[in-house]
């Protein structure tokens, strides 16, 4: 095991003890990126010189001092490009820092580079990037999941110690599951969204990708907290999330929703998650069967509400103030129509049209307002469940990574890849995905990671991290290395 | 057939705040283009709005002043349409849960145009009901060139109140009075300077005509590009005449937006109402709903000023000024405040009101910019009341005091410098009276014949002899006695 | 509510997206499929939720009316596709 395989926690110990220097760390990581990223294509942009420069002056006494972190291309980093993997933002240089970026800087982290994603975070495979698709470090023929596929692949491939992503319907947890790493979607309002290019504002949250659960807690300590620039960010107290990772979860009540073990779920995923549930029982947790009856409608609700918000959020990309503009427009309408037609990819256009439609006159009541009410029922399902249990265990994704190109023809099939993660965003609660096994290699399909999702109530990050950590400590999945 | 007009007004008012609605950029008119901007008001990717506390409180205050219902819970919505002056291509506004609903603007007499104040048809104290008041953000300003337009986002994001009236007005004069009275209240509450020339108050007019007695509204037209209250009146006059002419000749009114041309004094078609806008309103997910019961309403209540009607009544009773004087004084809060300071030490408060409203207005039409220290009014009035100077002298002192006072002399200093003293010594007065009677045989005869006015001629003589320093009242008394004794 | 009801061309115009005829045809089919799937929501009974959604919040996160630094015109215009004389330039807006 070399330096690049360290967890952030392990790396910090070495840095603090001056066993290694931040410059050595950055060099090792840059060498790794140079060696394998041409195949994985996790990064869109790596500023090696700036990272080396930052390493020289890194203050290793700070919480993330000298630790390089990769950033999904959806966050504004002052002076850096931020394209959201879209042609329409080609050439845009961010004039300000996202709040989370400021927090990383304050914690001493080194901002290493920008990771690939589905255009404007719309997708589940990172095949919707205008700059080419990212591949899964466990099998280059497979997708890494999405939309934060670049961040997941970078951490999964040990091209990054940790990364930031954004999760609107599973965009952190699903790729984390598919790439064999840890991904956490915080409670809505826990982490400031200021500076995150919005997809669906009422569902978006920024969260970490890490190699271990403890690292996720460490990053969440840095990222969490009220931000006056985000009106929806909570003033709720933030506990020290690393403090209670004792490994002891005796008496914890864990719910298993019957609706999440449905037909269509891959038998190997089903088996791995059930084995994890058995492991929890062994660790002293009490397993309780629960019901989340409205989950079956989550995908439908999501594709109405998320696209509606997106249709407005993406209206600002019009070629007036930033980004690209169509050549020689003949008038304002022509400028808008062609700029947006040329700048957006097909999935983004599809969702803008859907979202515009469900809000349009005559349809808003039947679609948008009705979906909001079903969302409320989904939220109530979770709140009722959390009266009985501390956390909920489910698969993160119904299948392991699928082959590149396999689902691009059917948007609806692609949407169903997020069936287990979407309800969490709709309810606003928190969730984490962590490795819980692998598929059996079969034919040309290699061994692929499987993810376990632990869902917690509002402000329940401490609980899901504690549960995840206990499981991780008693298994060795997170120690497995990808073939690359 | 007799027709009547039906008029409704939609007014956008820029709030007087330090900063914009959703960012900390300065809320200031003018400036070099794109210098009062930041990533938030430019709608850069990833930015989020944070609402301005004072803008919310001032909107609630406006609602309180206009007797609206203040919502306990309200929310912001996105109004979606594309235009280059819209940073995000949606406007953050309020749709189905505005801050204020209902309420009314009362049309007091002085709010009407001068020439309409005397008309019998003018309905005094008519209440024009309001539909709602909501809070939103302003758009950018653009300037148009050959083939291209330039956009300046300095104004983008300025807090705007949209005040929507019911279609309760029937004449251009009522629309004029509505705007005047509304503007007066806005200034009273210090919520806006409401200067139409600076675009701080912008007005869209909806007008239709119908046969008198008919309940159903006619087809309405909207008039844009109105940048003064008198333009609103004149454009309405033109537009109502136009519509009545069309309708009475059997034609039909087309629903359209018309532009007022102030130079030509006419409205012209701007655009025919295209298919209804599809604004796709939905709740702004970047903002929490507001709960006004958590302090916001009570903060506005504390700021509640004495309103014009209450002030008028109080000035009349407290200072004994006439009702007309009280309404003029209360028409502008700055003027009323000045008057109260000016009259504070005066024994005869009405005298101060006269100086201010009659004598000062004769010199200067703008009452809001008096540079004279207010206590001087009391000083001058008290000299007059005490009989130390006569009213003619007082007028002269007043004139010097307000417009020709290089030494910045107080009224007392002016009186002294001018040597104004009123002679009340009866010995001297009697001598002047005897002289006047001796020289004015004709007047004496007239007086004796019953022409009481002849006394004035004799009085004038005495004043002349005294070089204006005799106390006219005493002179009158002495003359009368002497004439009776003749 | 009919899932076949979407008029892709009309909605694309509203969204200021100039689609090719091919795109219109493809999206018409795909969106009809998606809307067909979404139609499942119509059978969900939502009569119990009306009252809950309109609750008032327990705090107002408002900003005090204090100036924060603006950026320079140069920074503001740094990303502009076309600019001149400190202004963002667009084709002439027609009224
Ligand atoms: Mg408006
Ligand atoms: Zn600003």
PDB file of C-alpha atoms in Angstrom, chain B residues 14 32 42 76 117 143 150 166 176 245 249 267 313 347 433 457:
ATOM      1  CA  UNK B  14     -38.667  51.516  -5.383  1.00  0.00           C
ATOM      2  CA  UNK B  32     -21.254  54.270 -13.934  1.00  0.00           C
ATOM      3  CA  UNK B  42     -25.792  39.620 -11.955  1.00  0.00           C
ATOM      4  CA  UNK B  76     -41.689  34.441  -2.668  1.00  0.00           C
ATOM      5  CA  UNK B 117     -60.505  70.933  -6.615  1.00  0.00           C
ATOM      6  CA  UNK B 143     -30.136  51.627 -23.595  1.00  0.00           C
ATOM      7  CA  UNK B 150     -26.538  47.681 -23.792  1.00  0.00           C
ATOM      8  CA  UNK B 166     -59.047  47.801  -7.877  1.00  0.00           C
ATOM      9  CA  UNK B 176     -54.187  61.873 -10.518  1.00  0.00           C
ATOM     10  CA  UNK B 245     -65.219  57.806 -29.942  1.00  0.00           C
ATOM     11  CA  UNK B 249     -69.291  54.981 -33.644  1.00  0.00           C
ATOM     12  CA  UNK B 267     -51.345  57.339 -27.111  1.00  0.00           C
ATOM     13  CA  UNK B 313     -57.019  67.207  12.348  1.00  0.00           C
ATOM     14  CA  UNK B 347     -48.505  83.412  20.959  1.00  0.00           C
ATOM     15  CA  UNK B 433     -54.573 113.310  14.463  1.00  0.00           C
ATOM     16  CA  UNK B 457     -58.389 108.449   4.549  1.00  0.00           C
TER      17      UNK B 457
END
